[in-house]
PDB file of C-alpha atoms in Angstrom:
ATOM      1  CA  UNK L 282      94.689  64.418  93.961  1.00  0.00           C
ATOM      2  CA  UNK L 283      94.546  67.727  91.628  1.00  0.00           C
ATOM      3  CA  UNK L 284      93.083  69.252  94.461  1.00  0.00           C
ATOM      4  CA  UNK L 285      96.123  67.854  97.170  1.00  0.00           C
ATOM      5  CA  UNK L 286      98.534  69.246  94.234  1.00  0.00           C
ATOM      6  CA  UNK L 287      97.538  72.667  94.282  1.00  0.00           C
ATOM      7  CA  UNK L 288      97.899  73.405  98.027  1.00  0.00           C
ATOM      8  CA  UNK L 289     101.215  72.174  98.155  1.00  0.00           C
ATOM      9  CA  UNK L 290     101.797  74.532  95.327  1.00  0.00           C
ATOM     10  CA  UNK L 291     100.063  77.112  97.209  1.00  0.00           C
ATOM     11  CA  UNK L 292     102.085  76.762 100.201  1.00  0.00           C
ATOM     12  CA  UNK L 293     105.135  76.100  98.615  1.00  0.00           C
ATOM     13  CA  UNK L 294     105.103  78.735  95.655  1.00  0.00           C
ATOM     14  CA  UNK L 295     102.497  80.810  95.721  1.00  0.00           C
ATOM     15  CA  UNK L 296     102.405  82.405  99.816  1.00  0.00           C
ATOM     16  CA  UNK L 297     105.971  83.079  99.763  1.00  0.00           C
ATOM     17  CA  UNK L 298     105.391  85.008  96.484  1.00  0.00           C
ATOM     18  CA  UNK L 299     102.558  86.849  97.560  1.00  0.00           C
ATOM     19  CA  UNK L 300     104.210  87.968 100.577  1.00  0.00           C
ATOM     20  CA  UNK L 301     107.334  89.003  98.743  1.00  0.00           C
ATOM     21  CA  UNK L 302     105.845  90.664  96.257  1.00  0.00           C
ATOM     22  CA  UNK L 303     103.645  92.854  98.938  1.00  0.00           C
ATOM     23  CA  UNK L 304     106.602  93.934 100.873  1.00  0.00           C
ATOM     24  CA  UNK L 305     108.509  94.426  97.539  1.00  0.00           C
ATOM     25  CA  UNK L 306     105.344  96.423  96.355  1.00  0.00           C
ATOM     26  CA  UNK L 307     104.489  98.662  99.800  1.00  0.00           C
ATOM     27  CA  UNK L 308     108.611  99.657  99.819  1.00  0.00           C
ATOM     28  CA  UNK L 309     108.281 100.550  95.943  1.00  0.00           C
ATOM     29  CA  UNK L 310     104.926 102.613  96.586  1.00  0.00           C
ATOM     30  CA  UNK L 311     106.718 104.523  99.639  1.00  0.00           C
ATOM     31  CA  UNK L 312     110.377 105.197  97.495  1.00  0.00           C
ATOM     32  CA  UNK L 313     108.124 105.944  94.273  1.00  0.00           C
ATOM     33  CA  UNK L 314     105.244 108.418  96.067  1.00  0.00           C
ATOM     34  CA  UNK L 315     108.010 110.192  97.862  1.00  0.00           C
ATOM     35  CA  UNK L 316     110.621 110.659  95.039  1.00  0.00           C
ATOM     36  CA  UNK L 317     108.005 110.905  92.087  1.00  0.00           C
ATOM     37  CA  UNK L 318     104.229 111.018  90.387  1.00  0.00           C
ATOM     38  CA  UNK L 319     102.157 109.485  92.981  1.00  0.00           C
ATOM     39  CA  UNK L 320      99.041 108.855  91.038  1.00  0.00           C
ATOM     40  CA  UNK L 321     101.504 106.788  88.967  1.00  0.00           C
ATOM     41  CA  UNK L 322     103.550 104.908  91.661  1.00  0.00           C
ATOM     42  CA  UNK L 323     100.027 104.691  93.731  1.00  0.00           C
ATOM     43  CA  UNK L 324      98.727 102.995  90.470  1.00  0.00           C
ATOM     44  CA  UNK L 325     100.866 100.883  88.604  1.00  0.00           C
ATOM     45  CA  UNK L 326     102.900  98.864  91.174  1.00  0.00           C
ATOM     46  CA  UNK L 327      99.709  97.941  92.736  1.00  0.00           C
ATOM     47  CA  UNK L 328      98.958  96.959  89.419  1.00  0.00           C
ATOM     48  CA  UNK L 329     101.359  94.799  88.691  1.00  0.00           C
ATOM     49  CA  UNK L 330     101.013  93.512  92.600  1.00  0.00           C
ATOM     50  CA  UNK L 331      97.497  92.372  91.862  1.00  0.00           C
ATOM     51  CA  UNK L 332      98.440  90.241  88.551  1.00  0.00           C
ATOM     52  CA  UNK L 333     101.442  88.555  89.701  1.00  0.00           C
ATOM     53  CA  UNK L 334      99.083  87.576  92.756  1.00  0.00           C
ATOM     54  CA  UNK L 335      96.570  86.170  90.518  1.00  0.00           C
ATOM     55  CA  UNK L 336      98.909  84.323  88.064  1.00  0.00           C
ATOM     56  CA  UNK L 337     100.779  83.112  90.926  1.00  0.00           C
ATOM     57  CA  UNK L 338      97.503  81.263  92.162  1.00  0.00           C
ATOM     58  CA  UNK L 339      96.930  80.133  88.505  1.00  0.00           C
ATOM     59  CA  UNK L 340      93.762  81.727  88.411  1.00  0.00           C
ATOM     60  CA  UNK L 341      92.127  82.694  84.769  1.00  0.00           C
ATOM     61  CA  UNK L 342      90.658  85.734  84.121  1.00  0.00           C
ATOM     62  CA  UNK L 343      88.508  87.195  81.387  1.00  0.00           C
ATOM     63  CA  UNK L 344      87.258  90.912  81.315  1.00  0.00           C
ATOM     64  CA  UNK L 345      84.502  92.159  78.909  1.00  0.00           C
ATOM     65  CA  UNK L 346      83.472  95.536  78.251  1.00  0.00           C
ATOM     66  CA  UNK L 347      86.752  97.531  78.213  1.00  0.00           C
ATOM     67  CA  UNK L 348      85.234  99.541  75.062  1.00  0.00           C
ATOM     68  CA  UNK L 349      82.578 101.228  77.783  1.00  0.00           C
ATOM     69  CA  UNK L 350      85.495 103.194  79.210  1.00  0.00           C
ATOM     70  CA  UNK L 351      86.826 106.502  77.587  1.00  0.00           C
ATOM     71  CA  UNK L 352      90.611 106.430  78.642  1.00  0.00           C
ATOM     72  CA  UNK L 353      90.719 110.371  79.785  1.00  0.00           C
ATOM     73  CA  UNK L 354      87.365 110.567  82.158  1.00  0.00           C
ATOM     74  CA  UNK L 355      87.345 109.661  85.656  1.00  0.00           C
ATOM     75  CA  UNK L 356      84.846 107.570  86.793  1.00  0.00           C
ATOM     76  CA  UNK L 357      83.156 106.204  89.952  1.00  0.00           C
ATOM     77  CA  UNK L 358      83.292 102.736  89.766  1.00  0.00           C
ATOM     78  CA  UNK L 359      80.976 100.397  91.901  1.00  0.00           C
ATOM     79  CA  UNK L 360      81.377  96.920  92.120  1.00  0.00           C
ATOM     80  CA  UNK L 361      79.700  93.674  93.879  1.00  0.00           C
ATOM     81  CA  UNK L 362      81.724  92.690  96.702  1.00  0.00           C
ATOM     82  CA  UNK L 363      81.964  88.952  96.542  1.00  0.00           C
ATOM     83  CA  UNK L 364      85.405  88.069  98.012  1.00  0.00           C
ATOM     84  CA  UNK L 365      89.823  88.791  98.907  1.00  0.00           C
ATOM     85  CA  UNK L 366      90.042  88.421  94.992  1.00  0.00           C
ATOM     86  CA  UNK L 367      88.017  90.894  94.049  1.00  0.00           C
ATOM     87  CA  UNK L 368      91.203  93.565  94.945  1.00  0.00           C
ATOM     88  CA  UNK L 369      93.297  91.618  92.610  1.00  0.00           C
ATOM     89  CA  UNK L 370      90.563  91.432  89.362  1.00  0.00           C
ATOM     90  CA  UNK L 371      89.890  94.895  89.927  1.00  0.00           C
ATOM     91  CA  UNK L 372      93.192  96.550  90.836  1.00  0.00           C
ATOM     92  CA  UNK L 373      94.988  94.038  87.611  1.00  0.00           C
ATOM     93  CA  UNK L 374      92.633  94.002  85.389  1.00  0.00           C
ATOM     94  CA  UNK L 375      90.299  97.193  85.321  1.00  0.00           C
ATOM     95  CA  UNK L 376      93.048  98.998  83.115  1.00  0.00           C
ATOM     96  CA  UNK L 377      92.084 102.593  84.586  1.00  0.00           C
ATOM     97  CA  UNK L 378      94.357 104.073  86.972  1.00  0.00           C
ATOM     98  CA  UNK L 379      91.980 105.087  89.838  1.00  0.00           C
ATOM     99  CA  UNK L 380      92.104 105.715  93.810  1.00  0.00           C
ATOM    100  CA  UNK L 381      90.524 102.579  96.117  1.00  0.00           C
ATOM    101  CA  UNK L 382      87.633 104.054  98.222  1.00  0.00           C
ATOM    102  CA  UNK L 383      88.214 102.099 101.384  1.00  0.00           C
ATOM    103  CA  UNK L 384      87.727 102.025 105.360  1.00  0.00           C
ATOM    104  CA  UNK L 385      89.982 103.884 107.370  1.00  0.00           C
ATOM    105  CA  UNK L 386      90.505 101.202 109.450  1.00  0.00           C
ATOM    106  CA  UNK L 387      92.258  99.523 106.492  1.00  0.00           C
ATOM    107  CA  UNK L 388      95.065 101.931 107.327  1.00  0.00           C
ATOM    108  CA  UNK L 389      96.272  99.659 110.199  1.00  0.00           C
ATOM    109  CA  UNK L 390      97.342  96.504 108.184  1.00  0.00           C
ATOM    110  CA  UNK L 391     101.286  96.174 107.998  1.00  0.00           C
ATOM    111  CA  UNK L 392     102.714  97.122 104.079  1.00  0.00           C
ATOM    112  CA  UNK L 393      99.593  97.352 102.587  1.00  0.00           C
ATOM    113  CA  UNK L 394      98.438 100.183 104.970  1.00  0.00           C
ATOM    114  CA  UNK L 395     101.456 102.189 104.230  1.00  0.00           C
ATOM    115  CA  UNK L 396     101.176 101.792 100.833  1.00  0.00           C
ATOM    116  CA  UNK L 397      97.490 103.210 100.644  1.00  0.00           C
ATOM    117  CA  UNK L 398      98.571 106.305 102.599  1.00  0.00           C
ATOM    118  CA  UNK L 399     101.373 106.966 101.067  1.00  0.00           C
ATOM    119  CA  UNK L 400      99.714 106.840  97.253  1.00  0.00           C
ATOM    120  CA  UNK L 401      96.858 108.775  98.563  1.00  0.00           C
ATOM    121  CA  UNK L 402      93.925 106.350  98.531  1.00  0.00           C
ATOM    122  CA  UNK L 403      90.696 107.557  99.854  1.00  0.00           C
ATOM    123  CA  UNK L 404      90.094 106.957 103.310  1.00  0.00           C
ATOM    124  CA  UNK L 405      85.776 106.709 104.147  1.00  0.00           C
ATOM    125  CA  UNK L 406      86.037 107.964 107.984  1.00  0.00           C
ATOM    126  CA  UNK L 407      81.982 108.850 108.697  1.00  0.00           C
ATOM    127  CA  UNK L 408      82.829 109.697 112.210  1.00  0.00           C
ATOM    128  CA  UNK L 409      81.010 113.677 111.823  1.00  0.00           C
ATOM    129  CA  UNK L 410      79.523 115.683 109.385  1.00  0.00           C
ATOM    130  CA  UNK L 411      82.925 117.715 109.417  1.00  0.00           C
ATOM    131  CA  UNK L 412      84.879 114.585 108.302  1.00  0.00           C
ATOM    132  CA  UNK L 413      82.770 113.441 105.443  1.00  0.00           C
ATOM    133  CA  UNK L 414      83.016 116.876 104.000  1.00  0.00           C
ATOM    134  CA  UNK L 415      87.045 116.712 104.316  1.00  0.00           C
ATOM    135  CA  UNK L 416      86.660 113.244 102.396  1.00  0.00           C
ATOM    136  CA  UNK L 417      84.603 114.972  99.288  1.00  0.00           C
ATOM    137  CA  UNK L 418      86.969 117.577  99.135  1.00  0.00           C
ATOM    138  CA  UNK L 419      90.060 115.256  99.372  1.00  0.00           C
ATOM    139  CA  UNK L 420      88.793 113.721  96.572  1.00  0.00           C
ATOM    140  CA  UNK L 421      88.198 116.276  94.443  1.00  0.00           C
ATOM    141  CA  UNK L 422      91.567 117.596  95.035  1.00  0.00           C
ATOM    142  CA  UNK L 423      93.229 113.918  93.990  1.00  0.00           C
ATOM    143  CA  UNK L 424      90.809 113.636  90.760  1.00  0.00           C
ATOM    144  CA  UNK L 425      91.339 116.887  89.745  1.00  0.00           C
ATOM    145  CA  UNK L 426      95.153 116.507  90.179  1.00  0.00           C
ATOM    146  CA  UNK L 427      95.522 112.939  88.869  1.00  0.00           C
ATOM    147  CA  UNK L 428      93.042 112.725  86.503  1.00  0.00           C
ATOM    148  CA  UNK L 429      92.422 109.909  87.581  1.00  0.00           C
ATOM    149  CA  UNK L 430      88.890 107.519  88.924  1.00  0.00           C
ATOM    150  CA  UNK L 431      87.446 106.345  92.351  1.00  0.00           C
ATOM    151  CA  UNK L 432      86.461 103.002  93.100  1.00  0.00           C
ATOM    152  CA  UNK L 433      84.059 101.882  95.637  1.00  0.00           C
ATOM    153  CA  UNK L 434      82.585  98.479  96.777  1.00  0.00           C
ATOM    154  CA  UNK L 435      78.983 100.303  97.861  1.00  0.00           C
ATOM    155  CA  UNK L 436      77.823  97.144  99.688  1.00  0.00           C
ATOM    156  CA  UNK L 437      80.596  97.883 102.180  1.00  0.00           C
ATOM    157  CA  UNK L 438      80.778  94.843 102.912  1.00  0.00           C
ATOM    158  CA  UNK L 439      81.703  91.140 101.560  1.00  0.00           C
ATOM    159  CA  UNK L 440      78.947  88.771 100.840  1.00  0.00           C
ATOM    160  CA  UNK L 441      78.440  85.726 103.259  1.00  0.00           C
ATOM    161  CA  UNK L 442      76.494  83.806 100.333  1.00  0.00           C
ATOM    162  CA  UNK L 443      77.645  85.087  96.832  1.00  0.00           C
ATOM    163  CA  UNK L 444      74.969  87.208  96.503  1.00  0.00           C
ATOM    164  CA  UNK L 445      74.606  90.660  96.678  1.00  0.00           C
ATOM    165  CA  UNK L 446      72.958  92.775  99.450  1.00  0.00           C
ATOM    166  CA  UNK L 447      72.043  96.638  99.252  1.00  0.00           C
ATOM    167  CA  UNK L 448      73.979  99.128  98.201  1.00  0.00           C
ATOM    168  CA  UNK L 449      74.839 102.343 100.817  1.00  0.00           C
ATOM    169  CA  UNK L 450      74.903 105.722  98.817  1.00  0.00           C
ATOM    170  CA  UNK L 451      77.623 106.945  99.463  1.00  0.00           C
ATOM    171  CA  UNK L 452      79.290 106.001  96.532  1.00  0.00           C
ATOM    172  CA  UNK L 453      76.337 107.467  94.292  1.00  0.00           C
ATOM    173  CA  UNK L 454      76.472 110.807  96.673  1.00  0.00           C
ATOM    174  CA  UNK L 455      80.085 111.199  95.473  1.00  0.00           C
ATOM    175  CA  UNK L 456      79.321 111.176  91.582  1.00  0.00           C
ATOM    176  CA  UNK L 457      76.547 113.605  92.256  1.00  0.00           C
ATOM    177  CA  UNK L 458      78.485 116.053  94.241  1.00  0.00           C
ATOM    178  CA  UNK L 459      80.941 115.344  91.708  1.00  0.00           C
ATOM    179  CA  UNK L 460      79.052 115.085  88.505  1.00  0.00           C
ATOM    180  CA  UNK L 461      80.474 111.875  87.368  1.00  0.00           C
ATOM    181  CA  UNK L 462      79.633 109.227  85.589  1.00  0.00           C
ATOM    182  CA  UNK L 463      79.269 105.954  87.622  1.00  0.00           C
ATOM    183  CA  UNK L 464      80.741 102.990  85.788  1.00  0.00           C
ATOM    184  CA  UNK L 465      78.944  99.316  87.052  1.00  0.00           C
ATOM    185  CA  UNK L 466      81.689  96.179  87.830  1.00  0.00           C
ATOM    186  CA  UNK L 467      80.139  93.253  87.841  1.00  0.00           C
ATOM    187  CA  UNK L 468      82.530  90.073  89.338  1.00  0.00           C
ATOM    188  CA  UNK L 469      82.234  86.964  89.352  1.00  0.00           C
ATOM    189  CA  UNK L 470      84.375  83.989  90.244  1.00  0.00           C
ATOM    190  CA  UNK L 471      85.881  85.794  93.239  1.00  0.00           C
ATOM    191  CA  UNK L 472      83.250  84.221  96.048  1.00  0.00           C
ATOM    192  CA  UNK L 473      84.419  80.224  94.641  1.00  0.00           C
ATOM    193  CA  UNK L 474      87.773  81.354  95.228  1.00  0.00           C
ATOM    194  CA  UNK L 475      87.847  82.422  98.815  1.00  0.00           C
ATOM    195  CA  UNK L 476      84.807  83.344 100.441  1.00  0.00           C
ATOM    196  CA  UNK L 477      84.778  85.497 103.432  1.00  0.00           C
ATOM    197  CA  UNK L 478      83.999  82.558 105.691  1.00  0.00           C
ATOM    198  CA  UNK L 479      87.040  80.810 104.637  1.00  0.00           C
ATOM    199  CA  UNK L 480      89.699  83.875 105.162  1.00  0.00           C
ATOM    200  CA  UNK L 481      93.219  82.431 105.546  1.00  0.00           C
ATOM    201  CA  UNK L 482      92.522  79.072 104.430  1.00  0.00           C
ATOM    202  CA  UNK L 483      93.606  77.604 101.034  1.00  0.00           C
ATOM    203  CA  UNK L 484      92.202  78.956  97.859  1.00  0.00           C
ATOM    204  CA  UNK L 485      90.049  77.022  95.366  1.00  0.00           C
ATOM    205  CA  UNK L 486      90.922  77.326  91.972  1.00  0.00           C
ATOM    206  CA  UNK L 487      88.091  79.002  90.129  1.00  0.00           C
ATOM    207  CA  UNK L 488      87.583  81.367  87.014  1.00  0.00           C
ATOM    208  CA  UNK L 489      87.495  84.923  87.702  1.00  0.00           C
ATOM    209  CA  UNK L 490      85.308  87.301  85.178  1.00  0.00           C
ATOM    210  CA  UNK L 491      85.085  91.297  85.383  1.00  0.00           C
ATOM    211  CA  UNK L 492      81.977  92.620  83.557  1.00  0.00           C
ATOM    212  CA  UNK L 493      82.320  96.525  82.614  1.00  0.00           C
ATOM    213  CA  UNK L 494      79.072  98.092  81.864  1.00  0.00           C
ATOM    214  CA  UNK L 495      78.210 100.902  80.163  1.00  0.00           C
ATOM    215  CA  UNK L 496      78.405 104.065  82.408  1.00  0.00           C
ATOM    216  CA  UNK L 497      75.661 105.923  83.708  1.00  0.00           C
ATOM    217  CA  UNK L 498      75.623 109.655  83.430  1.00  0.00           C
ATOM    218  CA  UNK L 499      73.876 111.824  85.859  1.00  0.00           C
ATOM    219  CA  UNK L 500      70.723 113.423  84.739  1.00  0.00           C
ATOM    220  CA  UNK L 501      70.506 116.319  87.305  1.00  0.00           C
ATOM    221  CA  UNK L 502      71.754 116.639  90.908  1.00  0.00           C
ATOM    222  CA  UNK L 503      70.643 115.792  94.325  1.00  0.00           C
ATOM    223  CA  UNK L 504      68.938 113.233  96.022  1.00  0.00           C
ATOM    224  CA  UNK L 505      66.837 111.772  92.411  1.00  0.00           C
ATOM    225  CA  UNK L 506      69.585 111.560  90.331  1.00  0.00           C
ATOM    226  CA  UNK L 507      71.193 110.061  93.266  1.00  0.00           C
ATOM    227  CA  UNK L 508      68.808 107.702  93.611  1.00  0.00           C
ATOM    228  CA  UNK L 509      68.112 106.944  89.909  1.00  0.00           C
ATOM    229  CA  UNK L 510      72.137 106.337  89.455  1.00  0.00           C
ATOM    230  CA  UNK L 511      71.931 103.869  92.175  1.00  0.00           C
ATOM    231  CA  UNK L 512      69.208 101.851  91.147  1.00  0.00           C
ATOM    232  CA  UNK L 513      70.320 101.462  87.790  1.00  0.00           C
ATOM    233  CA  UNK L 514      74.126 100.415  88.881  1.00  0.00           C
ATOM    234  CA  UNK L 515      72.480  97.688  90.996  1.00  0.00           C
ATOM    235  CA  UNK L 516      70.576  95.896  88.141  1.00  0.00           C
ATOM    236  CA  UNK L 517      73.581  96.274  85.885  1.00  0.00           C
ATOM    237  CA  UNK L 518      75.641  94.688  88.324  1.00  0.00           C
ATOM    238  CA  UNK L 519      73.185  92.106  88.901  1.00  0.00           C
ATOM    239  CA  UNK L 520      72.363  91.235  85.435  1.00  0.00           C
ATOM    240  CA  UNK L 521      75.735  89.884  84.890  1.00  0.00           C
ATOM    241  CA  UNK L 522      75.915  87.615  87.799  1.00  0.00           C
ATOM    242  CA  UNK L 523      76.139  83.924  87.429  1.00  0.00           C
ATOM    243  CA  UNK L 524      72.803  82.217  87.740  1.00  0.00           C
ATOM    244  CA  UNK L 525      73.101  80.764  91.249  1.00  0.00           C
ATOM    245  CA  UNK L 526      73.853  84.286  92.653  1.00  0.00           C
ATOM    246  CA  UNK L 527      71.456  86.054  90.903  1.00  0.00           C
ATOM    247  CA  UNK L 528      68.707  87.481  93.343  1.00  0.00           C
ATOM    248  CA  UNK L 529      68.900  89.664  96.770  1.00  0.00           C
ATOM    249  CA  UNK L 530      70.128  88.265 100.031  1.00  0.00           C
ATOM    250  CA  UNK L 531      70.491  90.521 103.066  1.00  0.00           C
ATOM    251  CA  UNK L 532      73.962  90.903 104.294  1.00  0.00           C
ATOM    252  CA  UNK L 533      73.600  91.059 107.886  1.00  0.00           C
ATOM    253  CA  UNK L 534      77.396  92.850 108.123  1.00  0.00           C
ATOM    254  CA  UNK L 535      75.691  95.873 106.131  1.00  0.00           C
TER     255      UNK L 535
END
């Protein structure tokens, strides 16, 4: 019966909100990124977006580990990619104002595309050597304007099972070339609420928890410290995990 409840609620309340408050959200980015700061209009109404999205689905959240974080250093922050929610823990509850590492192809979806070009999100186009170049340097330019972090998902893709698959490097190539410390997210929650195999359907009411681990400061630069930075994110990220996700599954979408 609880469970009948909450999708009427859903489609009644909380769909209509959600799509009101993105159109309300991608117009404020444009008006905001044109007229003013854009590292603050690309931040904060997407901020606020992501929390009224989560408290409008009723969802709890709990984040640990906000004392890891320094609040005047950028960061690159990697993250398990379990689920749709994980945008909304991260981008409502991470409390650092930072750029979304994303797929260009992200670019095409109505309002929220917009929005990301207009606040200057980082667009990962691999099509040439000449383009990922352009992408280093374009975020260089936006952290060294903005002062301001990155964050990446470096499985690259969503998890079919809850757990996670391998991470790419190209998030840990970044920090290097950068020299920044990489900051481990681990979520959890985010995969009972709406798993990629369900996309569109009704969410499931479920707990959502952000684990912020201590960062991890590069020791050198190149390919080892590269390397070294990755495999330490990973087993942060996985120590945190609930029990029945703990432990590798391939991902055959990576």
């Amino acid at each position: 019966m609880i469970r009948i409840l909450y999708r009427i609620y859903q489609v009644v309340v909380a769909l209509p909100v959600t799509v009101i408050a993105t159109i309300v959200t991608a117009i404020e980015v444009g008006i905001g990124t044109t007229v003013g700061n854009p590292h603050f209009w690309g931040y904060y109404p997407g901020r606020w977006w992501a929390k009224v999205i989560t408290r409008v689905f009723l969802l709890p959240v709990k984040v640990e580990g906000r004392e890891n974080l320094e609040p005047n250093q950028s960061y690159v922050f990697v993250a398990n990619h379990q689920g749709a929610f994980d945008i909304f823990l991260v981008y409502g509850y991470l409390g650092m104002n930072f750029k979304w590492m994303m797929k260009y192809q992200l670019g095409n979806i109505p309002f929220v595309g917009y929005a990301c070009r207009k606040s200057h999100q980082i667009f990962v186009d691999r099509r040439g050597v000449g383009a990922v170049r352009r992408m280093y340097e374009n975020t260089r330019r936006i952290l060294d304007e903005g002062n301001c972090s990155v964050m990446v998902f470096p499985e690259g893709a969503r998890t079919f099972t809850g757990h996670m698959g391998r991470f790419n490097k190209g998030a840990f190539t970044l920090a290097d070339e950068l020299q920044l410390p990489v900051v481990p997210l681990t979520i959890n929650g985010a995969f009972d609420v709406m798993p990629r195999t369900r996309d569109c359907h009704f969410v499931t009411w479920h707990p959502l928890r952000l684990t912020i681990h201590q960062p991890v400061y590069p020791v050198g630069k190149g390919p080892e410290n590269v390397q070294a930075t990755l495999n330490q994110s990973y087993d942060s990220v996985m120590s945190a995990l609930e029990p029945e996700y703990q432990g590798f599954v391939e991902n055959p979408d990576q």
